[in-house]
């Protein structure tokens, strides 16, 4: 049986709730997915879990859905922030998608010394990638994606109780692992050019930062993102 169409709506979801559709949503449901009135699909809004909804009105410019029973409760991810230096556009979108699928609670693009200026970040586009990733992977939570911020500024206002997994490529061959410290965490992945010596010295001076190795080989930034999320989730997250 074809899996049910899943749609993210920025609207409360409750039994009997009517949900109006935008023109784009109507085009996707009725034009692309060919749903008709009476069809049932799944809705998520990032806060109320997943709920069935029936197409009450289908039109070219809009439509109305009626919420039915809840099919899954909200599954919030662990309290994990994911910081990464943007790389080429489509690979940055990949990193955001994997951070959503693998359970980040917040996605924070950061500008580091060697981040290539050509790697522009559009927050609205990355947020749309996060929504799409949640729709496709069956998730019910959509992490907020921040605007690009300077790493130095983010670290200045860092909450002291949050530990930082600093994925440091200079640890090649030195299998430094993740400390077994419960509580709020963050992961930091650098750009194609890695971290500058000044950044590395500064990060290593921070009490909440823990340099961690991702094995004996240099990984591409997008590979490192997946590897770091796997290591953290398995050791301290909700995979254990
Ligand atoms: N240009 C850098 C070099 O050759 O040393 C490599 C940077 S790597 C492409 C991008 C980021 O992935 C790094 O800044 C780091 O955060 C992470 N990374 C890649 N391989 C890693 C490893 N073996 N251990 C820890 N972090 C790694």
mmCIF file of C-alpha atoms and ligand atoms in Angstrom:
data_model
loop_
_atom_site.group_PDB
_atom_site.id
_atom_site.type_symbol
_atom_site.label_atom_id
_atom_site.label_comp_id
_atom_site.label_asym_id
_atom_site.label_seq_id
_atom_site.Cartn_x
_atom_site.Cartn_y
_atom_site.Cartn_z
ATOM 1 C CA UNK A 1 0.000 0.000 0.000
ATOM 2 C CA UNK A 2 1.467 3.394 -0.963
ATOM 3 C CA UNK A 3 2.578 5.218 2.164
ATOM 4 C CA UNK A 4 0.308 8.072 3.174
ATOM 5 C CA UNK A 5 1.210 11.575 2.010
ATOM 6 C CA UNK A 6 2.768 13.517 4.927
ATOM 7 C CA UNK A 7 2.477 17.278 5.092
ATOM 8 C CA UNK A 8 3.876 19.833 7.545
ATOM 9 C CA UNK A 9 1.425 22.639 8.352
ATOM 10 C CA UNK A 10 2.095 25.691 10.507
ATOM 11 C CA UNK A 11 -1.281 25.303 12.254
ATOM 12 C CA UNK A 12 -2.623 23.743 15.477
ATOM 13 C CA UNK A 13 -3.711 20.111 15.059
ATOM 14 C CA UNK A 14 -6.599 18.835 17.163
ATOM 15 C CA UNK A 15 -9.542 16.446 16.637
ATOM 16 C CA UNK A 16 -12.133 18.188 14.431
ATOM 17 C CA UNK A 17 -9.788 21.085 13.662
ATOM 18 C CA UNK A 18 -10.097 22.555 10.149
ATOM 19 C CA UNK A 19 -6.779 23.351 8.488
ATOM 20 C CA UNK A 20 -6.756 25.794 5.540
ATOM 21 C CA UNK A 21 -4.208 25.072 2.766
ATOM 22 C CA UNK A 22 -1.989 27.597 1.016
ATOM 23 C CA UNK A 23 -1.824 27.696 -2.768
ATOM 24 C CA UNK A 24 1.522 25.800 -2.728
ATOM 25 C CA UNK A 25 0.162 23.138 -0.365
ATOM 26 C CA UNK A 26 -2.953 22.739 -2.551
ATOM 27 C CA UNK A 27 -0.758 22.410 -5.640
ATOM 28 C CA UNK A 28 1.359 19.743 -3.933
ATOM 29 C CA UNK A 29 -1.586 17.714 -2.576
ATOM 30 C CA UNK A 30 -4.037 18.004 -5.460
ATOM 31 C CA UNK A 31 -1.753 18.704 -8.419
ATOM 32 C CA UNK A 32 1.372 16.677 -7.694
ATOM 33 C CA UNK A 33 0.073 13.943 -5.350
ATOM 34 C CA UNK A 34 -3.360 13.857 -7.085
ATOM 35 C CA UNK A 35 -5.333 13.614 -3.839
ATOM 36 C CA UNK A 36 -9.098 14.190 -4.143
ATOM 37 C CA UNK A 37 -11.815 15.149 -1.640
ATOM 38 C CA UNK A 38 -12.251 12.360 0.901
ATOM 39 C CA UNK A 39 -8.607 11.265 0.740
ATOM 40 C CA UNK A 40 -6.789 10.851 4.082
ATOM 41 C CA UNK A 41 -3.205 12.075 4.646
ATOM 42 C CA UNK A 42 -0.895 12.592 7.635
ATOM 43 C CA UNK A 43 -0.234 16.029 9.127
ATOM 44 C CA UNK A 44 2.587 17.190 11.404
ATOM 45 C CA UNK A 45 3.215 20.680 12.784
ATOM 46 C CA UNK A 46 6.323 20.000 14.878
ATOM 47 C CA UNK A 47 4.442 20.315 18.147
ATOM 48 C CA UNK A 48 1.284 18.131 18.262
ATOM 49 C CA UNK A 49 2.611 14.796 16.966
ATOM 50 C CA UNK A 50 1.154 13.269 13.793
ATOM 51 C CA UNK A 51 -2.541 13.252 12.939
ATOM 52 C CA UNK A 52 -4.718 11.874 10.123
ATOM 53 C CA UNK A 53 -6.625 14.475 8.154
ATOM 54 C CA UNK A 54 -9.254 14.196 5.453
ATOM 55 C CA UNK A 55 -9.496 16.424 2.362
ATOM 56 C CA UNK A 56 -12.761 18.347 2.798
ATOM 57 C CA UNK A 57 -12.244 20.862 0.004
ATOM 58 C CA UNK A 58 -9.765 20.558 -2.877
ATOM 59 C CA UNK A 59 -9.095 23.510 -5.162
ATOM 60 C CA UNK A 60 -6.419 24.991 -7.436
ATOM 61 C CA UNK A 61 -5.786 27.933 -5.134
ATOM 62 C CA UNK A 62 -6.360 26.318 -1.736
ATOM 63 C CA UNK A 63 -8.352 23.749 0.175
ATOM 64 C CA UNK A 64 -9.507 22.631 3.607
ATOM 65 C CA UNK A 65 -8.417 19.581 5.636
ATOM 66 C CA UNK A 66 -10.307 18.171 8.615
ATOM 67 C CA UNK A 67 -8.182 16.701 11.434
ATOM 68 C CA UNK A 68 -9.093 13.186 12.539
ATOM 69 C CA UNK A 69 -7.388 10.924 15.121
ATOM 70 C CA UNK A 70 -3.782 11.289 16.292
ATOM 71 C CA UNK A 71 -1.550 8.590 14.781
ATOM 72 C CA UNK A 72 1.695 9.342 16.651
ATOM 73 C CA UNK A 73 2.596 11.502 19.650
ATOM 74 C CA UNK A 74 5.263 14.188 19.353
ATOM 75 C CA UNK A 75 8.672 12.550 19.611
ATOM 76 C CA UNK A 76 10.986 15.342 20.707
ATOM 77 C CA UNK A 77 14.715 14.717 20.109
ATOM 78 C CA UNK A 78 17.338 14.875 22.866
ATOM 79 C CA UNK A 79 18.568 18.338 23.898
ATOM 80 C CA UNK A 80 21.261 18.465 21.222
ATOM 81 C CA UNK A 81 22.332 21.535 19.222
ATOM 82 C CA UNK A 82 24.092 20.934 15.925
ATOM 83 C CA UNK A 83 26.634 23.585 14.863
ATOM 84 C CA UNK A 84 28.277 23.349 11.453
ATOM 85 C CA UNK A 85 30.219 25.572 9.061
ATOM 86 C CA UNK A 86 28.335 25.878 5.759
ATOM 87 C CA UNK A 87 29.928 24.190 2.759
ATOM 88 C CA UNK A 88 28.690 24.026 -0.856
ATOM 89 C CA UNK A 89 24.924 24.634 -1.095
ATOM 90 C CA UNK A 90 23.649 21.158 -1.868
ATOM 91 C CA UNK A 91 26.012 19.585 0.682
ATOM 92 C CA UNK A 92 24.844 22.082 3.314
ATOM 93 C CA UNK A 93 21.253 21.059 2.571
ATOM 94 C CA UNK A 94 22.353 17.432 3.027
ATOM 95 C CA UNK A 95 23.863 18.250 6.451
ATOM 96 C CA UNK A 96 20.635 19.956 7.580
ATOM 97 C CA UNK A 97 18.558 17.005 6.356
ATOM 98 C CA UNK A 98 20.743 14.491 8.252
ATOM 99 C CA UNK A 99 20.679 16.611 11.420
ATOM 100 C CA UNK A 100 16.861 16.465 11.336
ATOM 101 C CA UNK A 101 16.688 12.727 10.608
ATOM 102 C CA UNK A 102 19.302 11.902 13.259
ATOM 103 C CA UNK A 103 17.686 13.897 16.052
ATOM 104 C CA UNK A 104 19.090 17.400 16.481
ATOM 105 C CA UNK A 105 16.899 19.779 18.494
ATOM 106 C CA UNK A 106 18.394 22.923 16.944
ATOM 107 C CA UNK A 107 20.510 23.490 13.807
ATOM 108 C CA UNK A 108 23.039 26.348 13.930
ATOM 109 C CA UNK A 109 25.096 27.320 10.846
ATOM 110 C CA UNK A 110 28.296 29.040 12.098
ATOM 111 C CA UNK A 111 30.835 31.204 10.277
ATOM 112 C CA UNK A 112 34.374 30.024 11.121
ATOM 113 C CA UNK A 113 37.761 31.468 10.066
ATOM 114 C CA UNK A 114 38.020 29.169 7.040
ATOM 115 C CA UNK A 115 34.336 29.085 6.032
ATOM 116 C CA UNK A 116 34.322 29.943 2.326
ATOM 117 C CA UNK A 117 32.463 33.220 1.837
ATOM 118 C CA UNK A 118 30.913 31.786 -1.328
ATOM 119 C CA UNK A 119 28.998 29.361 0.878
ATOM 120 C CA UNK A 120 25.963 31.591 1.288
ATOM 121 C CA UNK A 121 23.282 30.517 3.792
ATOM 122 C CA UNK A 122 19.583 31.280 3.287
ATOM 123 C CA UNK A 123 17.869 30.533 6.617
ATOM 124 C CA UNK A 124 14.407 30.209 5.032
ATOM 125 C CA UNK A 125 15.675 27.673 2.472
ATOM 126 C CA UNK A 126 17.488 25.628 5.116
ATOM 127 C CA UNK A 127 14.378 25.688 7.317
ATOM 128 C CA UNK A 128 12.359 24.406 4.342
ATOM 129 C CA UNK A 129 14.889 21.565 3.943
ATOM 130 C CA UNK A 130 14.420 20.746 7.633
ATOM 131 C CA UNK A 131 10.620 20.610 7.184
ATOM 132 C CA UNK A 132 10.973 18.390 4.107
ATOM 133 C CA UNK A 133 13.348 16.058 5.954
ATOM 134 C CA UNK A 134 10.859 15.656 8.815
ATOM 135 C CA UNK A 135 7.979 15.014 6.376
ATOM 136 C CA UNK A 136 9.992 12.375 4.521
ATOM 137 C CA UNK A 137 11.642 10.581 7.425
ATOM 138 C CA UNK A 138 8.466 10.125 9.460
ATOM 139 C CA UNK A 139 9.620 12.512 12.185
ATOM 140 C CA UNK A 140 7.140 14.614 14.152
ATOM 141 C CA UNK A 141 9.626 17.274 15.345
ATOM 142 C CA UNK A 142 11.125 20.010 13.151
ATOM 143 C CA UNK A 143 14.214 21.696 14.651
ATOM 144 C CA UNK A 144 14.568 25.457 14.192
ATOM 145 C CA UNK A 145 17.411 26.433 11.844
ATOM 146 C CA UNK A 146 19.186 29.599 12.988
ATOM 147 C CA UNK A 147 20.546 32.364 10.819
ATOM 148 C CA UNK A 148 24.283 32.120 10.110
ATOM 149 C CA UNK A 149 26.224 33.434 13.112
ATOM 150 C CA UNK A 150 29.930 33.899 13.825
ATOM 151 C CA UNK A 151 31.256 30.936 15.831
ATOM 152 C CA UNK A 152 33.138 33.375 18.102
ATOM 153 C CA UNK A 153 29.877 35.182 18.932
ATOM 154 C CA UNK A 154 27.991 31.916 19.592
ATOM 155 C CA UNK A 155 30.755 30.747 21.940
ATOM 156 C CA UNK A 156 30.765 34.109 23.773
ATOM 157 C CA UNK A 157 27.165 33.652 24.885
ATOM 158 C CA UNK A 158 27.461 29.917 25.463
ATOM 159 C CA UNK A 159 25.284 28.407 28.259
ATOM 160 C CA UNK A 160 27.821 26.965 30.729
ATOM 161 C CA UNK A 161 25.784 23.808 31.414
ATOM 162 C CA UNK A 162 25.820 22.749 27.742
ATOM 163 C CA UNK A 163 28.757 20.489 26.728
ATOM 164 C CA UNK A 164 30.284 20.897 23.268
ATOM 165 C CA UNK A 165 31.555 17.940 21.187
ATOM 166 C CA UNK A 166 34.316 19.727 19.244
ATOM 167 C CA UNK A 167 35.055 17.452 16.254
ATOM 168 C CA UNK A 168 38.730 18.257 15.838
ATOM 169 C CA UNK A 169 40.435 16.905 12.717
ATOM 170 C CA UNK A 170 43.810 17.582 14.345
ATOM 171 C CA UNK A 171 43.117 14.565 16.580
ATOM 172 C CA UNK A 172 43.760 12.243 13.645
ATOM 173 C CA UNK A 173 45.256 9.039 15.047
ATOM 174 C CA UNK A 174 44.524 10.088 18.634
ATOM 175 C CA UNK A 175 41.286 8.220 19.465
ATOM 176 C CA UNK A 176 39.900 10.781 21.920
ATOM 177 C CA UNK A 177 36.309 9.791 22.601
ATOM 178 C CA UNK A 178 33.225 11.505 23.950
ATOM 179 C CA UNK A 179 33.083 11.984 27.758
ATOM 180 C CA UNK A 180 30.153 10.194 29.388
ATOM 181 C CA UNK A 181 28.486 13.407 30.606
ATOM 182 C CA UNK A 182 24.672 13.461 30.545
ATOM 183 C CA UNK A 183 22.697 16.677 30.015
ATOM 184 C CA UNK A 184 22.457 19.268 27.221
ATOM 185 C CA UNK A 185 25.079 18.944 24.468
ATOM 186 C CA UNK A 186 26.119 20.402 21.129
ATOM 187 C CA UNK A 187 28.182 19.120 18.205
ATOM 188 C CA UNK A 188 30.551 21.330 16.182
ATOM 189 C CA UNK A 189 31.750 20.452 12.673
ATOM 190 C CA UNK A 190 34.194 22.663 10.769
ATOM 191 C CA UNK A 191 34.331 23.650 7.075
ATOM 192 C CA UNK A 192 36.225 22.052 4.186
ATOM 193 C CA UNK A 193 39.358 23.894 5.332
ATOM 194 C CA UNK A 194 39.014 22.757 8.950
ATOM 195 C CA UNK A 195 39.550 24.932 12.035
ATOM 196 C CA UNK A 196 42.235 27.649 12.151
ATOM 197 C CA UNK A 197 44.972 27.266 14.794
ATOM 198 C CA UNK A 198 43.524 30.266 16.654
ATOM 199 C CA UNK A 199 40.051 28.669 16.683
ATOM 200 C CA UNK A 200 41.478 25.359 17.849
ATOM 201 C CA UNK A 201 43.416 27.003 20.695
ATOM 202 C CA UNK A 202 40.353 28.977 21.744
ATOM 203 C CA UNK A 203 38.013 25.981 21.618
ATOM 204 C CA UNK A 204 40.465 23.848 23.584
ATOM 205 C CA UNK A 205 40.602 26.537 26.274
ATOM 206 C CA UNK A 206 36.858 26.392 26.909
ATOM 207 C CA UNK A 207 35.764 24.319 29.927
ATOM 208 C CA UNK A 208 32.587 23.070 28.204
ATOM 209 C CA UNK A 209 34.347 22.060 24.947
ATOM 210 C CA UNK A 210 35.531 18.466 24.482
ATOM 211 C CA UNK A 211 37.806 17.805 21.449
ATOM 212 C CA UNK A 212 36.729 14.457 19.942
ATOM 213 C CA UNK A 213 38.217 12.340 17.165
ATOM 214 C CA UNK A 214 36.046 10.853 14.411
ATOM 215 C CA UNK A 215 38.580 8.149 13.574
ATOM 216 C CA UNK A 216 41.953 7.895 11.853
ATOM 217 C CA UNK A 217 40.920 9.404 8.520
ATOM 218 C CA UNK A 218 39.932 12.923 7.513
ATOM 219 C CA UNK A 219 36.193 12.914 6.733
ATOM 220 C CA UNK A 220 34.402 15.344 4.440
ATOM 221 C CA UNK A 221 32.372 17.830 6.492
ATOM 222 C CA UNK A 222 29.075 16.214 5.522
ATOM 223 C CA UNK A 223 30.392 12.749 6.338
ATOM 224 C CA UNK A 224 31.725 14.076 9.652
ATOM 225 C CA UNK A 225 28.287 15.480 10.431
ATOM 226 C CA UNK A 226 26.675 12.058 10.121
ATOM 227 C CA UNK A 227 29.523 10.350 11.967
ATOM 228 C CA UNK A 228 29.399 12.800 14.884
ATOM 229 C CA UNK A 229 25.609 12.546 15.203
ATOM 230 C CA UNK A 230 25.914 8.747 15.203
ATOM 231 C CA UNK A 231 28.641 8.709 17.874
ATOM 232 C CA UNK A 232 26.721 11.137 20.093
ATOM 233 C CA UNK A 233 23.294 9.543 19.701
ATOM 234 C CA UNK A 234 24.675 6.065 20.380
ATOM 235 C CA UNK A 235 26.610 7.196 23.482
ATOM 236 C CA UNK A 236 24.397 9.887 25.018
ATOM 237 C CA UNK A 237 21.279 10.243 22.901
ATOM 238 C CA UNK A 238 18.049 8.339 22.294
ATOM 239 C CA UNK A 239 19.475 5.436 20.286
ATOM 240 C CA UNK A 240 20.835 3.480 23.232
HETATM 241 N N1 LIG B 1 40.916 20.558 5.798
HETATM 242 C C1 LIG B 1 40.956 19.783 7.038
HETATM 243 C C2 LIG B 1 42.220 18.954 7.104
HETATM 244 O O1 LIG B 1 42.631 18.484 6.037
HETATM 245 O O2 LIG B 1 42.680 18.744 8.191
HETATM 246 C C3 LIG B 1 39.791 18.839 7.101
HETATM 247 C C4 LIG B 1 38.491 19.462 7.513
HETATM 248 S S1 LIG B 1 37.177 18.270 7.418
HETATM 249 C C5 LIG B 1 36.905 18.243 5.720
HETATM 250 C C6 LIG B 1 35.777 19.196 7.980
HETATM 251 C C7 LIG B 1 35.422 18.984 9.439
HETATM 252 O O3 LIG B 1 35.015 17.636 9.649
HETATM 253 C C8 LIG B 1 36.541 19.211 10.409
HETATM 254 O O4 LIG B 1 36.754 20.564 10.699
HETATM 255 C C9 LIG B 1 36.066 18.414 11.614
HETATM 256 O O5 LIG B 1 35.097 19.150 12.330
HETATM 257 C C10 LIG B 1 35.402 17.205 10.956
HETATM 258 N N2 LIG B 1 36.293 16.068 10.834
HETATM 259 C C11 LIG B 1 36.683 15.460 9.694
HETATM 260 N N3 LIG B 1 37.460 14.378 9.956
HETATM 261 C C12 LIG B 1 37.565 14.302 11.325
HETATM 262 C C13 LIG B 1 38.231 13.420 12.226
HETATM 263 N N4 LIG B 1 38.927 12.361 11.789
HETATM 264 N N5 LIG B 1 38.135 13.647 13.551
HETATM 265 C C14 LIG B 1 37.434 14.720 14.029
HETATM 266 N N6 LIG B 1 36.769 15.583 13.217
HETATM 267 C C15 LIG B 1 36.838 15.376 11.873
#
